[in-house]
Coordinates of C-alpha atoms and ligand atoms in Angstrom, one line a residue:
X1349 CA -12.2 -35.5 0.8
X1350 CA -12.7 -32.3 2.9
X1351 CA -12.0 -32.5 6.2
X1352 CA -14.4 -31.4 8.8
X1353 CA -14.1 -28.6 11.5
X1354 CA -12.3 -29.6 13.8
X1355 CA -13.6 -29.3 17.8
X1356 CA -11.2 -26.6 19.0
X1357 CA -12.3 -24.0 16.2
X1358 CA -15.8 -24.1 16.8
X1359 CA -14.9 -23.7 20.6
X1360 CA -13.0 -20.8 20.1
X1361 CA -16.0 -19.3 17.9
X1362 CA -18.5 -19.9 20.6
X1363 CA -16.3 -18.9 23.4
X1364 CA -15.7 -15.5 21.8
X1365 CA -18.7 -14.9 21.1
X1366 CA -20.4 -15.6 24.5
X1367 CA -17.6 -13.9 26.4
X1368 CA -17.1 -11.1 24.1
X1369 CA -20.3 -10.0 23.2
X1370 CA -22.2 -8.8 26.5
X1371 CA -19.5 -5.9 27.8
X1372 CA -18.7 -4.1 24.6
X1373 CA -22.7 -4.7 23.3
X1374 CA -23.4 -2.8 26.7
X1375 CA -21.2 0.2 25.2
X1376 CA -23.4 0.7 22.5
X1377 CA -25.3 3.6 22.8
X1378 CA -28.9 3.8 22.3
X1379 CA -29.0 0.8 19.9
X1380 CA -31.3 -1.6 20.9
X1381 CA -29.9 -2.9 24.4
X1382 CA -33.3 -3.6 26.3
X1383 CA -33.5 -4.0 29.8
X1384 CA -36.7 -6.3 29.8
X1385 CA -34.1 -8.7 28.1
X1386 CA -31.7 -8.2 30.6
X1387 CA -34.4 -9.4 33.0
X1388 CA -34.7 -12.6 30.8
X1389 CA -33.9 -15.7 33.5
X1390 CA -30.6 -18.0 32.9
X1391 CA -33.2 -21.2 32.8
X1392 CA -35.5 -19.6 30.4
X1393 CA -33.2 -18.5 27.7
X1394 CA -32.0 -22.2 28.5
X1395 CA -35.3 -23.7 28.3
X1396 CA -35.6 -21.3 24.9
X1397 CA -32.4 -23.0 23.2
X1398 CA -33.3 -26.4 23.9
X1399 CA -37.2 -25.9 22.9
X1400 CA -35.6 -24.1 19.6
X1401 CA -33.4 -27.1 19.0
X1402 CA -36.0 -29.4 18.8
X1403 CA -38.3 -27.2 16.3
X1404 CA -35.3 -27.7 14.6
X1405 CA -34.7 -31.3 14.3
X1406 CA -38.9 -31.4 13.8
X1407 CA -38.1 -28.9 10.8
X1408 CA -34.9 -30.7 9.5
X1409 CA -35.6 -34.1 8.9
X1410 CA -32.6 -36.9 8.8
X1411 CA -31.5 -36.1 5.1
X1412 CA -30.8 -33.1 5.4
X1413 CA -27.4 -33.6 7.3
X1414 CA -26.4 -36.2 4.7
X1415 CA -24.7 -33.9 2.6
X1416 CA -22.5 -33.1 5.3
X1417 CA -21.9 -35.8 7.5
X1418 CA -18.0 -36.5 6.4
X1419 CA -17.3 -33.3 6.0
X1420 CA -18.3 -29.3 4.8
X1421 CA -17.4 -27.4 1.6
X1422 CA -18.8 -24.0 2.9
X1423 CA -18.9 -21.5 -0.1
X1424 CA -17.4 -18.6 1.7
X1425 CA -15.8 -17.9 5.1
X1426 CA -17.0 -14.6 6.9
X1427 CA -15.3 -13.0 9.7
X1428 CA -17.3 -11.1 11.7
X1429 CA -18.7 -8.9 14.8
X1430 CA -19.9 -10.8 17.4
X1431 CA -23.0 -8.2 18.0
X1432 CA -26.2 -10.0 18.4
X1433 CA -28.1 -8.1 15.9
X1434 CA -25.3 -9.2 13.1
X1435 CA -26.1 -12.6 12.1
X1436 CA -25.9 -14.5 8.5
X1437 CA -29.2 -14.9 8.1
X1438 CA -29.5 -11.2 6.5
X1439 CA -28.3 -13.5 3.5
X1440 CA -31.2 -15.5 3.5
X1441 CA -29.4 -18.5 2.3
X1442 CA -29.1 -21.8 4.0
X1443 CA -26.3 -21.3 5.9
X1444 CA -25.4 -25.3 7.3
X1445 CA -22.4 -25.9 4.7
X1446 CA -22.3 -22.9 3.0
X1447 CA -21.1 -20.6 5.8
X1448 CA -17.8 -20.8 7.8
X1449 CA -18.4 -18.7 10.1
X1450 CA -15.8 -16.9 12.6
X1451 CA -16.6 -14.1 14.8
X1452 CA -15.3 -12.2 17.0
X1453 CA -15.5 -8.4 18.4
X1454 CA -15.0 -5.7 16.0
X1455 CA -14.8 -8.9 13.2
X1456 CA -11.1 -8.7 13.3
X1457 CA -8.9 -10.9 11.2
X1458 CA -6.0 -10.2 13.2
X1459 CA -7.6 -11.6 16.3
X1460 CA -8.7 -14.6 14.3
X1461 CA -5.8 -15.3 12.1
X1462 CA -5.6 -19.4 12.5
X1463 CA -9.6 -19.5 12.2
X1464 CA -9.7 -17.4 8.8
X1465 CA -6.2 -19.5 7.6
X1466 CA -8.5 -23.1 7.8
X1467 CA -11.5 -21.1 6.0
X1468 CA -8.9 -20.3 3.3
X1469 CA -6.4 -22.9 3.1
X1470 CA -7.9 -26.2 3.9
X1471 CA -11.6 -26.0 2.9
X1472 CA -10.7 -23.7 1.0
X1473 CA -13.6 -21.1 0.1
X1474 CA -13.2 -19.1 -2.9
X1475 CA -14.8 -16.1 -1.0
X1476 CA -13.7 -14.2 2.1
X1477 CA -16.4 -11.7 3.1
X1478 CA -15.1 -9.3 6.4
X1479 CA -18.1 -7.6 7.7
X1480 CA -18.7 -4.5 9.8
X1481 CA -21.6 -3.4 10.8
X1482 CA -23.4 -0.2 11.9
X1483 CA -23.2 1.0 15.4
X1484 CA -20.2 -1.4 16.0
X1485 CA -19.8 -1.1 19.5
X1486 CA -16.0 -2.5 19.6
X1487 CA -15.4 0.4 17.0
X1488 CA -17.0 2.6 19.9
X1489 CA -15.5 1.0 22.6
X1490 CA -12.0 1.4 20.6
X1491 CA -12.7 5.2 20.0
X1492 CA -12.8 6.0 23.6
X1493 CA -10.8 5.4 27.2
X1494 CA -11.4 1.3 27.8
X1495 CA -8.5 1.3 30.3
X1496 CA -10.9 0.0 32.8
X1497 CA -11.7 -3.1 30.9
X1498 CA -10.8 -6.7 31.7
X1499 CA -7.2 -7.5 29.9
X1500 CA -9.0 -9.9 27.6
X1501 CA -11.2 -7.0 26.5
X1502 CA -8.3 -4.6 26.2
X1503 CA -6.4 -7.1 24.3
X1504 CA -8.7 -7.4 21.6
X1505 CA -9.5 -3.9 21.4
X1506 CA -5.4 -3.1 21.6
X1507 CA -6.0 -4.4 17.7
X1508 CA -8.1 -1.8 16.7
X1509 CA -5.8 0.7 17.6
X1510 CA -4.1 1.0 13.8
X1511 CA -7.2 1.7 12.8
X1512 CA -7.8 4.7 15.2
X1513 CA -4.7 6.1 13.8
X1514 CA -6.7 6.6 11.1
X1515 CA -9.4 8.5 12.0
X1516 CA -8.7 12.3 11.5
X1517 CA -10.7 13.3 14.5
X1518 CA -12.7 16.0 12.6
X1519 CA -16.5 16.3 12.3
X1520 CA -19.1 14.8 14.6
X1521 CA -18.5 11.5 17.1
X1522 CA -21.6 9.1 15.5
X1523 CA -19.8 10.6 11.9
X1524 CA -16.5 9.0 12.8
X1525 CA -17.8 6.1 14.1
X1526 CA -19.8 4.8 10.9
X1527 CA -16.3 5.9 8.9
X1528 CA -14.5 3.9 11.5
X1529 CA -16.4 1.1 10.9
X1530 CA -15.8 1.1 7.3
X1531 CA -12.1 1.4 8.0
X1532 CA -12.3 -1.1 10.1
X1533 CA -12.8 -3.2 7.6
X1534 CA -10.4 -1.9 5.1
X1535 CA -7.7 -2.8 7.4
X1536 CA -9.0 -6.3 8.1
X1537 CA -8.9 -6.6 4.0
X1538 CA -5.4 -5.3 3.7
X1539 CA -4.4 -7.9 6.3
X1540 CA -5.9 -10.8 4.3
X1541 CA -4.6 -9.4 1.6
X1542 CA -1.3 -9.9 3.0
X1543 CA -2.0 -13.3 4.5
X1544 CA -3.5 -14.8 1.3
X1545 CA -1.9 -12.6 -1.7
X1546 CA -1.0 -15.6 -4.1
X1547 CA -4.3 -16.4 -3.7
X1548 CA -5.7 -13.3 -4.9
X1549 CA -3.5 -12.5 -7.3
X1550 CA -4.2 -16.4 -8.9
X1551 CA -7.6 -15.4 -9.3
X1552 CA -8.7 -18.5 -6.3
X1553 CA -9.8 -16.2 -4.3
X1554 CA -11.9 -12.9 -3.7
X1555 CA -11.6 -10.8 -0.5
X1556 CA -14.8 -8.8 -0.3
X1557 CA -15.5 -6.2 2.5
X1558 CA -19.0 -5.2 4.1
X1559 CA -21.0 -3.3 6.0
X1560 CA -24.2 -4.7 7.3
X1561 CA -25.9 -1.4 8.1
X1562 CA -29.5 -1.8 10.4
X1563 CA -29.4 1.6 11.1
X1564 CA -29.7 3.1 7.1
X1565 CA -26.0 5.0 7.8
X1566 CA -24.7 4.5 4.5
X1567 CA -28.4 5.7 2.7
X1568 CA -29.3 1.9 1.0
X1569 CA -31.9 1.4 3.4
X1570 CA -32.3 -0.7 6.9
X1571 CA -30.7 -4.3 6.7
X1572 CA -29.0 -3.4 3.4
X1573 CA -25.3 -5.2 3.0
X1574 CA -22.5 -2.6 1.5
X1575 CA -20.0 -3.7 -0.4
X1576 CA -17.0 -1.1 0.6
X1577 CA -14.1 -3.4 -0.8
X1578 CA -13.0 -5.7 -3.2
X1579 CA -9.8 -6.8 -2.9
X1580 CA -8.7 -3.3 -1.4
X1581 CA -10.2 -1.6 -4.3
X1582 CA -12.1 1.0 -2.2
X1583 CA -13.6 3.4 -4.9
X1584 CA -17.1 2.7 -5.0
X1585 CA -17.1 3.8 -8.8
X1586 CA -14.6 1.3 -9.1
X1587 CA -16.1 -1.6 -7.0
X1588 CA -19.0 -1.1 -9.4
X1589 CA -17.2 -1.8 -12.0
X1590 CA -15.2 -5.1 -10.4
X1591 CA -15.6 -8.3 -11.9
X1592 CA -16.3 -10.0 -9.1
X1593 CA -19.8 -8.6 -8.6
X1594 CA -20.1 -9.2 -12.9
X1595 CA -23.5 -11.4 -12.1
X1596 CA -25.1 -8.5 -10.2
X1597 CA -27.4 -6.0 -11.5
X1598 CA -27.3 -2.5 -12.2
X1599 CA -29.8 -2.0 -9.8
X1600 CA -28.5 -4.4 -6.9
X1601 CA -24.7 -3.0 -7.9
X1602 CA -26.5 0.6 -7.0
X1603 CA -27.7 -0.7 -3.6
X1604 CA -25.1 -2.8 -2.5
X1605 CA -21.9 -0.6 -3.0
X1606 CA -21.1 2.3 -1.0
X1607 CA -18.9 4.2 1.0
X1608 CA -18.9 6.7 4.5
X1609 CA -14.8 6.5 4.8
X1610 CA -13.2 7.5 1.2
Ligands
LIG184 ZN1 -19.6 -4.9 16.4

């Protein structure tokens, strides 16, 4: 019997995402932050969710919460960003029992550690997908003086800072951001690596690291999903040939795997 989610981890999830998201999404330059949405009206986005969640309960009749109703066997836990324009749908799979889902800004593992432990130990998913994304605002945010911020912001930003270490500084800003991103998410690999290593190396689990990129950065296209990392393999030549991504084809392997950072 699995055991289901319990309260405080979805509260965490939804906290950190509605607390999180507005300040650093407000950093991102030039991508997509409208100010007729900022306009919107607390009782009309209200009025919005609750209209929404009844075209959903119209849409999704009794049965199809039976599956799940004593407990979820998600297929794969995914950490990340909080950004509104990052959202699991881009999979186009059904996401209710399928998805455990944790987010956070900057999807950080290190911020999330307890979250991404239940994902992995007690349901336990056989994937663990981190994903970045383009025009990560934390990664901007992280990049640049945010002694200003609230502490909760420069807390989780403080956890980024390993990664800046990385960057070498040298070529254009929007350049080191988009390889920032991506070495974002190598770090966040290398820490599950750490975290969940017998896992790995028993072959019960496979730690996969992406980029959603919207803005066509990495040269796949608009919306495409790069693979940057396989269980810190980071050579996209040797990603190809991984065996995790053995039921993929030539031509999605050519689309899907990539690199800005190597
Ligand atoms: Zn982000």
């Amino acid at each position: 019997m699995k055991t289901s989610t319990p309260k405080k981890f979805l509260t965490l999830t939804v906290c950190g995402l509605l607390a999180m998201v507005a300040p650093v999404a407000a950093s991102d330059q030039g991508a997509g932050h409208d100010a007729a949405a900022s306009a919107v009206t607390p009782q009309a986005t209200i009025k919005k969710i609750i209209e929404g969640n009844d075209a959903f309960r119209h849409d999704h009749p009794k049965n199809h919460f039976d599956a799940f109703q004593s407990g979820q066997v998600p297929a794969v836990t995914i950490i990340s960003c909080s950004d509104s324009r990052v959202h699991t749908q881009l999979f186009d799979f059904e996401p209710d029992n399928n998805i455990f889902a944790i987010r956070n800004v900057g999807n950080q593992i290190v911020n999330a550690e307890g979250s991404v432990d239940y994902g992995i130990h007690h349901l336990p998913t056989k994937v663990l997908l981190v994903m970045g994304h383009s025009s990560c605002g934390a990664i901007k945010a992280a990049m640049g003086d945010y002694s200003g911020e609230t502490s909760g912001i420069k807390a989780e930003l403080d956890t980024l800072k390993p990664v800046m270490a990385m960057d070498d500084q040298e070529g254009p800003f929007n350049q080191r951001w988009t390889q920032n991103v991506e070495r974002n998410v190598d770090f966040q690999v290398n820490k599950a690596l750490e975290l969940y290593a017998d896992k790995v190396e028993a072959g019960a689990l496979a730690v996969v690291g992406a980029v959603y990129d919207f803005n066509d950065l990495w040269g796949k296209g608009r919306g495409a999903l790069i693979v940057v990392n396989i269980n810190g393999v980071t050579d996209p030549q040797e990603i190809m040939n991984h065996p995790a991504l053995n039921e993929l084809s030539k031509a999605e392997i050519v689309t899907h795997v990539g690199s800005q950072a190597k």
